[in-house]
């Protein structure tokens, strides 16, 4: 079992992964596993698409910074509906369309569907917003606690490839925005996946973000904490998600480049940052 | 088995149906059927939501009229992506959210997902567009030919209530816009549904569209053709869809008002236009 997360940052096109995933699922990528059916769950982000749509609708996206310095999307109800449109709607279905065209029987779901992803809403977030420290009470984001594993198994065993957008349902029945990296980690743990691959717009964890040749190729799982200070911005959340995945029993997490041909094949061959025991 | 189509025209709010559907599925609506699990598939439109989003994005929706006088949405690729956002994204997930909040384990799908709805694309449409007769070649609409019944049965038997937006996949792997009324009819036939209920923004077929008291309460299935001339606008497509459903083995088609409390209960009790053998 393999979980792949395709990033939603600017510069990432789904084309290379879609073709590569089709080869992988047809067993043509390596050909070494014989007739064993390969199973993949794809999780996707959508930050760039959501930003674009927000801007087109005349409501520029807003972000807040937590006291610990982590930047998050400020998701009031209007912003949440933008995510439903841009991520659960457009991006999810364009991925399904592209995969279907390559012969993969993709089936798109948000975390709301069939209670696929559920968890508590963050009801009050202390944050710096527009330069002021405030208590945000109308943010619809949350934390993943439960993955509906029987639903994923039902679909996988019937031959479908689930494509998941990282919206969720709160315990009070509200749609929530979740961090897609952590959703991918949660899904990988719940499915006892062997590998989790993050495909993004950089070659992996770089010791100098300005220098793509400064790739850190291997991180022993036990030393992951020490690399948190090396990571900047979005990469911090990826390392956090990687740590959650490793702690949850995933053997190997790979952070690799989505923007080249055969991005999945290359990642599985070890091109990128490989985090393993 | 019951198929319900919730219209997407202006003035239709999902609230009344959502509450009523939850009662129905809990067996509380009539209470007469004992422990037999009730199964419902919900199909929804989205014309008003798509129009709103198109306008907000500065791309007013366009329509064309076929030589036979039927008005259709002109769905070029940009308009198709608006449908993915407004219908498969926002509307579908808001319905799922509302149903989940009422305890219904709803699961939203577009026709692309798992090849739920497939058919041929209309590759060239002769039409009157913006006052000129033209051959439209960049329209992404089509006709439903196949419903993935095993997928719907898989979900229904696991306790999920499918909520379907009327996008589809062409045989060439392109996303297509389908008429939601005819999708509902096609799904009802494929599932051998007993009843098909269209919930819309009028009380049923009116002999005088300006007079809501002119409701035609019963139409014998065999005489449906004679009523096509009474129907105007969207109602023409509903009668066409009703005829397809009856021809495909559905016992009873009801066209009723979505805008009052308990719209499903009222429709099933015969309030509206009932078309049956």
PDB file of N, CA and C in Angstrom, chain A residues 53 56-57 77 80-81 84-86 88-90 92-94 96-98 100-101 104-110 112-115 148 150-151 154-155 158 160 169 172-176, chain B residues 53 56-57 77 80-81 84-86 88-90 92-94 96-98 100-101 104-110 112-115 148 150-151 154-155 158 160 169 172-176:
ATOM      1  N   UNK A  53      -8.657  31.285  -7.071  1.00  0.00           N
ATOM      2  CA  UNK A  53     -10.108  31.466  -7.098  1.00  0.00           C
ATOM      3  C   UNK A  53     -10.529  32.594  -6.163  1.00  0.00           C
ATOM      4  N   UNK A  56      -9.828  35.762  -7.918  1.00  0.00           N
ATOM      5  CA  UNK A  56     -10.763  35.979  -9.027  1.00  0.00           C
ATOM      6  C   UNK A  56     -12.127  36.422  -8.515  1.00  0.00           C
ATOM      7  N   UNK A  57     -12.472  35.996  -7.300  1.00  0.00           N
ATOM      8  CA  UNK A  57     -13.770  36.371  -6.719  1.00  0.00           C
ATOM      9  C   UNK A  57     -13.673  37.673  -5.923  1.00  0.00           C
ATOM     10  N   UNK A  77     -16.117  30.965   6.807  1.00  0.00           N
ATOM     11  CA  UNK A  77     -17.053  30.147   6.029  1.00  0.00           C
ATOM     12  C   UNK A  77     -16.954  30.456   4.530  1.00  0.00           C
ATOM     13  N   UNK A  80     -13.952  28.745   3.245  1.00  0.00           N
ATOM     14  CA  UNK A  80     -14.210  27.301   3.204  1.00  0.00           C
ATOM     15  C   UNK A  80     -14.947  26.927   1.914  1.00  0.00           C
ATOM     16  N   UNK A  81     -15.918  27.747   1.544  1.00  0.00           N
ATOM     17  CA  UNK A  81     -16.667  27.442   0.318  1.00  0.00           C
ATOM     18  C   UNK A  81     -15.776  27.591  -0.918  1.00  0.00           C
ATOM     19  N   UNK A  84     -14.084  24.320  -1.100  1.00  0.00           N
ATOM     20  CA  UNK A  84     -14.974  23.295  -1.657  1.00  0.00           C
ATOM     21  C   UNK A  84     -14.984  23.392  -3.184  1.00  0.00           C
ATOM     22  N   UNK A  85     -14.977  24.619  -3.690  1.00  0.00           N
ATOM     23  CA  UNK A  85     -15.009  24.803  -5.146  1.00  0.00           C
ATOM     24  C   UNK A  85     -13.670  24.460  -5.785  1.00  0.00           C
ATOM     25  N   UNK A  86     -12.600  25.055  -5.269  1.00  0.00           N
ATOM     26  CA  UNK A  86     -11.291  24.930  -5.931  1.00  0.00           C
ATOM     27  C   UNK A  86     -10.676  23.546  -5.725  1.00  0.00           C
ATOM     28  N   UNK A  88     -12.163  20.507  -3.619  1.00  0.00           N
ATOM     29  CA  UNK A  88     -13.054  19.349  -3.717  1.00  0.00           C
ATOM     30  C   UNK A  88     -13.752  19.312  -5.073  1.00  0.00           C
ATOM     31  N   UNK A  89     -13.911  20.485  -5.703  1.00  0.00           N
ATOM     32  CA  UNK A  89     -14.561  20.537  -7.003  1.00  0.00           C
ATOM     33  C   UNK A  89     -13.562  20.445  -8.140  1.00  0.00           C
ATOM     34  N   UNK A  90     -12.998  21.581  -8.499  1.00  0.00           N
ATOM     35  CA  UNK A  90     -12.193  21.652  -9.722  1.00  0.00           C
ATOM     36  C   UNK A  90     -10.970  20.722  -9.693  1.00  0.00           C
ATOM     37  N   UNK A  92      -9.964  18.273  -7.682  1.00  0.00           N
ATOM     38  CA  UNK A  92     -10.230  16.850  -7.474  1.00  0.00           C
ATOM     39  C   UNK A  92     -10.766  16.201  -8.746  1.00  0.00           C
ATOM     40  N   UNK A  93     -11.706  16.868  -9.395  1.00  0.00           N
ATOM     41  CA  UNK A  93     -12.316  16.248 -10.576  1.00  0.00           C
ATOM     42  C   UNK A  93     -11.388  16.318 -11.793  1.00  0.00           C
ATOM     43  N   UNK A  94     -10.530  17.347 -11.879  1.00  0.00           N
ATOM     44  CA  UNK A  94      -9.554  17.365 -12.982  1.00  0.00           C
ATOM     45  C   UNK A  94      -8.540  16.237 -12.825  1.00  0.00           C
ATOM     46  N   UNK A  96      -9.226  13.362 -11.311  1.00  0.00           N
ATOM     47  CA  UNK A  96      -9.969  12.146 -11.651  1.00  0.00           C
ATOM     48  C   UNK A  96     -10.078  12.009 -13.172  1.00  0.00           C
ATOM     49  N   UNK A  97     -10.407  13.103 -13.830  1.00  0.00           N
ATOM     50  CA  UNK A  97     -10.524  13.077 -15.296  1.00  0.00           C
ATOM     51  C   UNK A  97      -9.204  12.641 -15.942  1.00  0.00           C
ATOM     52  N   UNK A  98      -8.099  13.244 -15.494  1.00  0.00           N
ATOM     53  CA  UNK A  98      -6.796  12.926 -16.087  1.00  0.00           C
ATOM     54  C   UNK A  98      -6.405  11.469 -15.829  1.00  0.00           C
ATOM     55  N   UNK A 100      -8.522   8.951 -15.196  1.00  0.00           N
ATOM     56  CA  UNK A 100      -9.420   8.092 -15.976  1.00  0.00           C
ATOM     57  C   UNK A 100      -8.943   8.007 -17.422  1.00  0.00           C
ATOM     58  N   UNK A 101      -8.453   9.134 -17.950  1.00  0.00           N
ATOM     59  CA  UNK A 101      -7.992   9.141 -19.340  1.00  0.00           C
ATOM     60  C   UNK A 101      -6.784   8.224 -19.529  1.00  0.00           C
ATOM     61  N   UNK A 104      -6.789   4.736 -15.226  1.00  0.00           N
ATOM     62  CA  UNK A 104      -6.881   4.483 -13.782  1.00  0.00           C
ATOM     63  C   UNK A 104      -8.309   4.776 -13.342  1.00  0.00           C
ATOM     64  N   UNK A 105      -8.947   3.828 -12.668  1.00  0.00           N
ATOM     65  CA  UNK A 105     -10.340   4.031 -12.249  1.00  0.00           C
ATOM     66  C   UNK A 105     -10.386   4.846 -10.959  1.00  0.00           C
ATOM     67  N   UNK A 106     -10.055   6.134 -11.123  1.00  0.00           N
ATOM     68  CA  UNK A 106      -9.983   7.058  -9.991  1.00  0.00           C
ATOM     69  C   UNK A 106     -11.375   7.433  -9.508  1.00  0.00           C
ATOM     70  N   UNK A 107     -11.487   7.652  -8.215  1.00  0.00           N
ATOM     71  CA  UNK A 107     -12.763   8.049  -7.603  1.00  0.00           C
ATOM     72  C   UNK A 107     -12.453   9.121  -6.571  1.00  0.00           C
ATOM     73  N   UNK A 108     -12.947  10.329  -6.823  1.00  0.00           N
ATOM     74  CA  UNK A 108     -12.622  11.467  -5.967  1.00  0.00           C
ATOM     75  C   UNK A 108     -13.558  11.594  -4.778  1.00  0.00           C
ATOM     76  N   UNK A 109     -12.986  11.878  -3.641  1.00  0.00           N
ATOM     77  CA  UNK A 109     -13.752  12.067  -2.413  1.00  0.00           C
ATOM     78  C   UNK A 109     -13.176  13.245  -1.641  1.00  0.00           C
ATOM     79  N   UNK A 110     -14.032  13.969  -0.940  1.00  0.00           N
ATOM     80  CA  UNK A 110     -13.536  14.866   0.096  1.00  0.00           C
ATOM     81  C   UNK A 110     -13.686  14.119   1.411  1.00  0.00           C
ATOM     82  N   UNK A 112     -15.496  14.885   3.733  1.00  0.00           N
ATOM     83  CA  UNK A 112     -16.897  14.908   4.188  1.00  0.00           C
ATOM     84  C   UNK A 112     -17.652  13.662   3.732  1.00  0.00           C
ATOM     85  N   UNK A 113     -17.275  13.170   2.568  1.00  0.00           N
ATOM     86  CA  UNK A 113     -18.034  12.106   1.914  1.00  0.00           C
ATOM     87  C   UNK A 113     -17.927  10.804   2.693  1.00  0.00           C
ATOM     88  N   UNK A 114     -19.061  10.309   3.131  1.00  0.00           N
ATOM     89  CA  UNK A 114     -19.066   9.070   3.907  1.00  0.00           C
ATOM     90  C   UNK A 114     -18.273   9.187   5.197  1.00  0.00           C
ATOM     91  N   UNK A 115     -18.119  10.427   5.709  1.00  0.00           N
ATOM     92  CA  UNK A 115     -17.337  10.663   6.936  1.00  0.00           C
ATOM     93  C   UNK A 115     -15.933  10.080   6.792  1.00  0.00           C
ATOM     94  N   UNK A 148     -11.941   6.889   7.859  1.00  0.00           N
ATOM     95  CA  UNK A 148     -12.898   5.802   7.607  1.00  0.00           C
ATOM     96  C   UNK A 148     -12.216   4.734   6.746  1.00  0.00           C
ATOM     97  N   UNK A 150     -12.714   1.402   6.569  1.00  0.00           N
ATOM     98  CA  UNK A 150     -13.569   0.470   5.806  1.00  0.00           C
ATOM     99  C   UNK A 150     -14.012   1.046   4.462  1.00  0.00           C
ATOM    100  N   UNK A 151     -14.288   2.347   4.398  1.00  0.00           N
ATOM    101  CA  UNK A 151     -14.696   2.947   3.121  1.00  0.00           C
ATOM    102  C   UNK A 151     -13.562   2.869   2.098  1.00  0.00           C
ATOM    103  N   UNK A 154     -13.147  -0.719   1.008  1.00  0.00           N
ATOM    104  CA  UNK A 154     -14.264  -1.097   0.142  1.00  0.00           C
ATOM    105  C   UNK A 154     -13.968  -0.672  -1.302  1.00  0.00           C
ATOM    106  N   UNK A 155     -13.501   0.568  -1.442  1.00  0.00           N
ATOM    107  CA  UNK A 155     -13.246   1.105  -2.781  1.00  0.00           C
ATOM    108  C   UNK A 155     -12.007   0.469  -3.402  1.00  0.00           C
ATOM    109  N   UNK A 158     -12.548  -2.982  -4.648  1.00  0.00           N
ATOM    110  CA  UNK A 158     -13.368  -3.038  -5.860  1.00  0.00           C
ATOM    111  C   UNK A 158     -12.622  -2.464  -7.066  1.00  0.00           C
ATOM    112  N   UNK A 160     -11.038   0.615  -7.319  1.00  0.00           N
ATOM    113  CA  UNK A 160     -10.995   2.071  -7.470  1.00  0.00           C
ATOM    114  C   UNK A 160      -9.757   2.651  -6.804  1.00  0.00           C
ATOM    115  N   UNK A 169     -14.982  16.514   8.035  1.00  0.00           N
ATOM    116  CA  UNK A 169     -16.223  16.790   8.744  1.00  0.00           C
ATOM    117  C   UNK A 169     -15.889  16.843  10.236  1.00  0.00           C
ATOM    118  N   UNK A 172     -19.191  18.024  14.987  1.00  0.00           N
ATOM    119  CA  UNK A 172     -20.480  18.725  15.001  1.00  0.00           C
ATOM    120  C   UNK A 172     -21.086  18.834  13.605  1.00  0.00           C
ATOM    121  N   UNK A 173     -20.493  18.120  12.643  1.00  0.00           N
ATOM    122  CA  UNK A 173     -21.080  18.100  11.308  1.00  0.00           C
ATOM    123  C   UNK A 173     -20.768  19.322  10.464  1.00  0.00           C
ATOM    124  N   UNK A 174     -19.661  20.002  10.758  1.00  0.00           N
ATOM    125  CA  UNK A 174     -19.261  21.154   9.951  1.00  0.00           C
ATOM    126  C   UNK A 174     -18.123  20.760   9.018  1.00  0.00           C
ATOM    127  N   UNK A 175     -18.139  21.315   7.815  1.00  0.00           N
ATOM    128  CA  UNK A 175     -17.009  21.114   6.908  1.00  0.00           C
ATOM    129  C   UNK A 175     -15.790  21.838   7.473  1.00  0.00           C
ATOM    130  N   UNK A 176     -14.642  21.195   7.359  1.00  0.00           N
ATOM    131  CA  UNK A 176     -13.397  21.733   7.914  1.00  0.00           C
ATOM    132  C   UNK A 176     -12.291  21.664   6.880  1.00  0.00           C
TER     133      UNK A 176
ATOM    134  N   UNK B  53     -21.793  31.745  -9.969  1.00  0.00           N
ATOM    135  CA  UNK B  53     -20.327  31.691  -9.964  1.00  0.00           C
ATOM    136  C   UNK B  53     -19.767  32.264 -11.269  1.00  0.00           C
ATOM    137  N   UNK B  56     -19.907  35.940 -10.958  1.00  0.00           N
ATOM    138  CA  UNK B  56     -18.922  36.438 -10.000  1.00  0.00           C
ATOM    139  C   UNK B  56     -17.513  36.413 -10.590  1.00  0.00           C
ATOM    140  N   UNK B  57     -17.281  35.494 -11.521  1.00  0.00           N
ATOM    141  CA  UNK B  57     -15.965  35.384 -12.159  1.00  0.00           C
ATOM    142  C   UNK B  57     -15.885  36.260 -13.416  1.00  0.00           C
ATOM    143  N   UNK B  77     -14.915  24.710 -22.286  1.00  0.00           N
ATOM    144  CA  UNK B  77     -14.101  24.136 -21.205  1.00  0.00           C
ATOM    145  C   UNK B  77     -14.091  25.030 -19.959  1.00  0.00           C
ATOM    146  N   UNK B  80     -17.291  24.465 -18.204  1.00  0.00           N
ATOM    147  CA  UNK B  80     -17.258  23.146 -17.570  1.00  0.00           C
ATOM    148  C   UNK B  80     -16.537  23.207 -16.224  1.00  0.00           C
ATOM    149  N   UNK B  81     -15.440  23.952 -16.179  1.00  0.00           N
ATOM    150  CA  UNK B  81     -14.705  24.059 -14.907  1.00  0.00           C
ATOM    151  C   UNK B  81     -15.527  24.822 -13.869  1.00  0.00           C
ATOM    152  N   UNK B  84     -17.700  22.220 -12.442  1.00  0.00           N
ATOM    153  CA  UNK B  84     -16.956  21.382 -11.489  1.00  0.00           C
ATOM    154  C   UNK B  84     -16.886  22.074 -10.132  1.00  0.00           C
ATOM    155  N   UNK B  85     -16.683  23.394 -10.166  1.00  0.00           N
ATOM    156  CA  UNK B  85     -16.574  24.140  -8.902  1.00  0.00           C
ATOM    157  C   UNK B  85     -17.925  24.295  -8.215  1.00  0.00           C
ATOM    158  N   UNK B  86     -18.906  24.792  -8.973  1.00  0.00           N
ATOM    159  CA  UNK B  86     -20.191  25.151  -8.360  1.00  0.00           C
ATOM    160  C   UNK B  86     -21.022  23.919  -8.017  1.00  0.00           C
ATOM    161  N   UNK B  88     -20.103  20.086  -8.661  1.00  0.00           N
ATOM    162  CA  UNK B  88     -19.392  18.940  -8.078  1.00  0.00           C
ATOM    163  C   UNK B  88     -18.666  19.346  -6.799  1.00  0.00           C
ATOM    164  N   UNK B  89     -18.304  20.637  -6.685  1.00  0.00           N
ATOM    165  CA  UNK B  89     -17.613  21.112  -5.491  1.00  0.00           C
ATOM    166  C   UNK B  89     -18.575  21.643  -4.454  1.00  0.00           C
ATOM    167  N   UNK B  90     -18.939  22.901  -4.602  1.00  0.00           N
ATOM    168  CA  UNK B  90     -19.689  23.578  -3.543  1.00  0.00           C
ATOM    169  C   UNK B  90     -21.040  22.917  -3.244  1.00  0.00           C
ATOM    170  N   UNK B  92     -22.488  20.044  -4.126  1.00  0.00           N
ATOM    171  CA  UNK B  92     -22.443  18.636  -3.733  1.00  0.00           C
ATOM    172  C   UNK B  92     -21.976  18.488  -2.291  1.00  0.00           C
ATOM    173  N   UNK B  93     -20.937  19.208  -1.933  1.00  0.00           N
ATOM    174  CA  UNK B  93     -20.384  19.036  -0.583  1.00  0.00           C
ATOM    175  C   UNK B  93     -21.247  19.722   0.471  1.00  0.00           C
ATOM    176  N   UNK B  94     -21.933  20.818   0.111  1.00  0.00           N
ATOM    177  CA  UNK B  94     -22.850  21.440   1.074  1.00  0.00           C
ATOM    178  C   UNK B  94     -24.038  20.513   1.347  1.00  0.00           C
ATOM    179  N   UNK B  96     -23.870  17.204   1.147  1.00  0.00           N
ATOM    180  CA  UNK B  96     -23.303  16.121   1.971  1.00  0.00           C
ATOM    181  C   UNK B  96     -23.167  16.590   3.418  1.00  0.00           C
ATOM    182  N   UNK B  97     -22.648  17.795   3.609  1.00  0.00           N
ATOM    183  CA  UNK B  97     -22.482  18.354   4.957  1.00  0.00           C
ATOM    184  C   UNK B  97     -23.837  18.418   5.681  1.00  0.00           C
ATOM    185  N   UNK B  98     -24.848  18.964   4.979  1.00  0.00           N
ATOM    186  CA  UNK B  98     -26.169  19.122   5.606  1.00  0.00           C
ATOM    187  C   UNK B  98     -26.787  17.764   5.942  1.00  0.00           C
ATOM    188  N   UNK B 100     -25.114  14.906   6.449  1.00  0.00           N
ATOM    189  CA  UNK B 100     -24.343  14.308   7.542  1.00  0.00           C
ATOM    190  C   UNK B 100     -24.781  14.883   8.879  1.00  0.00           C
ATOM    191  N   UNK B 101     -25.065  16.189   8.891  1.00  0.00           N
ATOM    192  CA  UNK B 101     -25.466  16.831  10.136  1.00  0.00           C
ATOM    193  C   UNK B 101     -26.796  16.268  10.644  1.00  0.00           C
ATOM    194  N   UNK B 104     -27.473  11.393   8.127  1.00  0.00           N
ATOM    195  CA  UNK B 104     -27.473  10.562   6.907  1.00  0.00           C
ATOM    196  C   UNK B 104     -26.031  10.418   6.441  1.00  0.00           C
ATOM    197  N   UNK B 105     -25.570   9.188   6.225  1.00  0.00           N
ATOM    198  CA  UNK B 105     -24.181   8.990   5.801  1.00  0.00           C
ATOM    199  C   UNK B 105     -24.052   9.207   4.288  1.00  0.00           C
ATOM    200  N   UNK B 106     -24.166  10.471   3.915  1.00  0.00           N
ATOM    201  CA  UNK B 106     -24.131  10.859   2.506  1.00  0.00           C
ATOM    202  C   UNK B 106     -22.717  10.794   1.951  1.00  0.00           C
ATOM    203  N   UNK B 107     -22.618  10.451   0.684  1.00  0.00           N
ATOM    204  CA  UNK B 107     -21.320  10.362   0.006  1.00  0.00           C
ATOM    205  C   UNK B 107     -21.487  10.970  -1.386  1.00  0.00           C
ATOM    206  N   UNK B 108     -20.799  12.071  -1.620  1.00  0.00           N
ATOM    207  CA  UNK B 108     -20.971  12.805  -2.867  1.00  0.00           C
ATOM    208  C   UNK B 108     -20.069  12.304  -3.976  1.00  0.00           C
ATOM    209  N   UNK B 109     -20.625  12.187  -5.149  1.00  0.00           N
ATOM    210  CA  UNK B 109     -19.880  11.735  -6.322  1.00  0.00           C
ATOM    211  C   UNK B 109     -20.290  12.586  -7.518  1.00  0.00           C
ATOM    212  N   UNK B 110     -19.363  12.827  -8.414  1.00  0.00           N
ATOM    213  CA  UNK B 110     -19.743  13.289  -9.741  1.00  0.00           C
ATOM    214  C   UNK B 110     -19.756  12.059 -10.632  1.00  0.00           C
ATOM    215  N   UNK B 112     -17.918  11.524 -13.012  1.00  0.00           N
ATOM    216  CA  UNK B 112     -16.557  11.149 -13.388  1.00  0.00           C
ATOM    217  C   UNK B 112     -15.988  10.088 -12.445  1.00  0.00           C
ATOM    218  N   UNK B 113     -16.406  10.173 -11.188  1.00  0.00           N
ATOM    219  CA  UNK B 113     -15.792   9.353 -10.148  1.00  0.00           C
ATOM    220  C   UNK B 113     -16.141   7.887 -10.332  1.00  0.00           C
ATOM    221  N   UNK B 114     -15.110   7.094 -10.505  1.00  0.00           N
ATOM    222  CA  UNK B 114     -15.317   5.664 -10.719  1.00  0.00           C
ATOM    223  C   UNK B 114     -16.138   5.373 -11.960  1.00  0.00           C
ATOM    224  N   UNK B 115     -16.092   6.305 -12.936  1.00  0.00           N
ATOM    225  CA  UNK B 115     -16.868   6.161 -14.173  1.00  0.00           C
ATOM    226  C   UNK B 115     -18.350   5.906 -13.862  1.00  0.00           C
ATOM    227  N   UNK B 148     -22.818   3.213 -13.681  1.00  0.00           N
ATOM    228  CA  UNK B 148     -22.032   2.185 -12.993  1.00  0.00           C
ATOM    229  C   UNK B 148     -22.847   1.674 -11.797  1.00  0.00           C
ATOM    230  N   UNK B 150     -22.851  -1.338 -10.269  1.00  0.00           N
ATOM    231  CA  UNK B 150     -22.138  -2.003  -9.165  1.00  0.00           C
ATOM    232  C   UNK B 150     -21.560  -1.011  -8.145  1.00  0.00           C
ATOM    233  N   UNK B 151     -21.087   0.134  -8.611  1.00  0.00           N
ATOM    234  CA  UNK B 151     -20.550   1.132  -7.671  1.00  0.00           C
ATOM    235  C   UNK B 151     -21.657   1.651  -6.744  1.00  0.00           C
ATOM    236  N   UNK B 154     -22.581  -1.073  -4.311  1.00  0.00           N
ATOM    237  CA  UNK B 154     -21.506  -1.232  -3.321  1.00  0.00           C
ATOM    238  C   UNK B 154     -21.682  -0.218  -2.191  1.00  0.00           C
ATOM    239  N   UNK B 155     -21.942   1.034  -2.572  1.00  0.00           N
ATOM    240  CA  UNK B 155     -22.070   2.089  -1.572  1.00  0.00           C
ATOM    241  C   UNK B 155     -23.377   1.958  -0.790  1.00  0.00           C
ATOM    242  N   UNK B 158     -23.340  -0.739   1.761  1.00  0.00           N
ATOM    243  CA  UNK B 158     -22.492  -0.430   2.917  1.00  0.00           C
ATOM    244  C   UNK B 158     -23.107   0.695   3.760  1.00  0.00           C
ATOM    245  N   UNK B 160     -24.186   3.819   2.687  1.00  0.00           N
ATOM    246  CA  UNK B 160     -23.996   5.203   2.239  1.00  0.00           C
ATOM    247  C   UNK B 160     -25.158   5.650   1.354  1.00  0.00           C
ATOM    248  N   UNK B 169     -18.332  11.340 -17.613  1.00  0.00           N
ATOM    249  CA  UNK B 169     -17.088  11.113 -18.336  1.00  0.00           C
ATOM    250  C   UNK B 169     -17.448  10.610 -19.735  1.00  0.00           C
ATOM    251  N   UNK B 172     -14.159   9.254 -24.448  1.00  0.00           N
ATOM    252  CA  UNK B 172     -12.784   9.684 -24.699  1.00  0.00           C
ATOM    253  C   UNK B 172     -12.124  10.243 -23.449  1.00  0.00           C
ATOM    254  N   UNK B 173     -12.789  10.088 -22.308  1.00  0.00           N
ATOM    255  CA  UNK B 173     -12.174  10.515 -21.058  1.00  0.00           C
ATOM    256  C   UNK B 173     -12.251  12.001 -20.781  1.00  0.00           C
ATOM    257  N   UNK B 174     -13.255  12.659 -21.374  1.00  0.00           N
ATOM    258  CA  UNK B 174     -13.437  14.091 -21.113  1.00  0.00           C
ATOM    259  C   UNK B 174     -14.593  14.284 -20.141  1.00  0.00           C
ATOM    260  N   UNK B 175     -14.451  15.279 -19.260  1.00  0.00           N
ATOM    261  CA  UNK B 175     -15.571  15.637 -18.391  1.00  0.00           C
ATOM    262  C   UNK B 175     -16.673  16.251 -19.242  1.00  0.00           C
ATOM    263  N   UNK B 176     -17.911  15.899 -18.915  1.00  0.00           N
ATOM    264  CA  UNK B 176     -19.069  16.356 -19.677  1.00  0.00           C
ATOM    265  C   UNK B 176     -20.141  16.883 -18.735  1.00  0.00           C
TER     266      UNK B 176
END
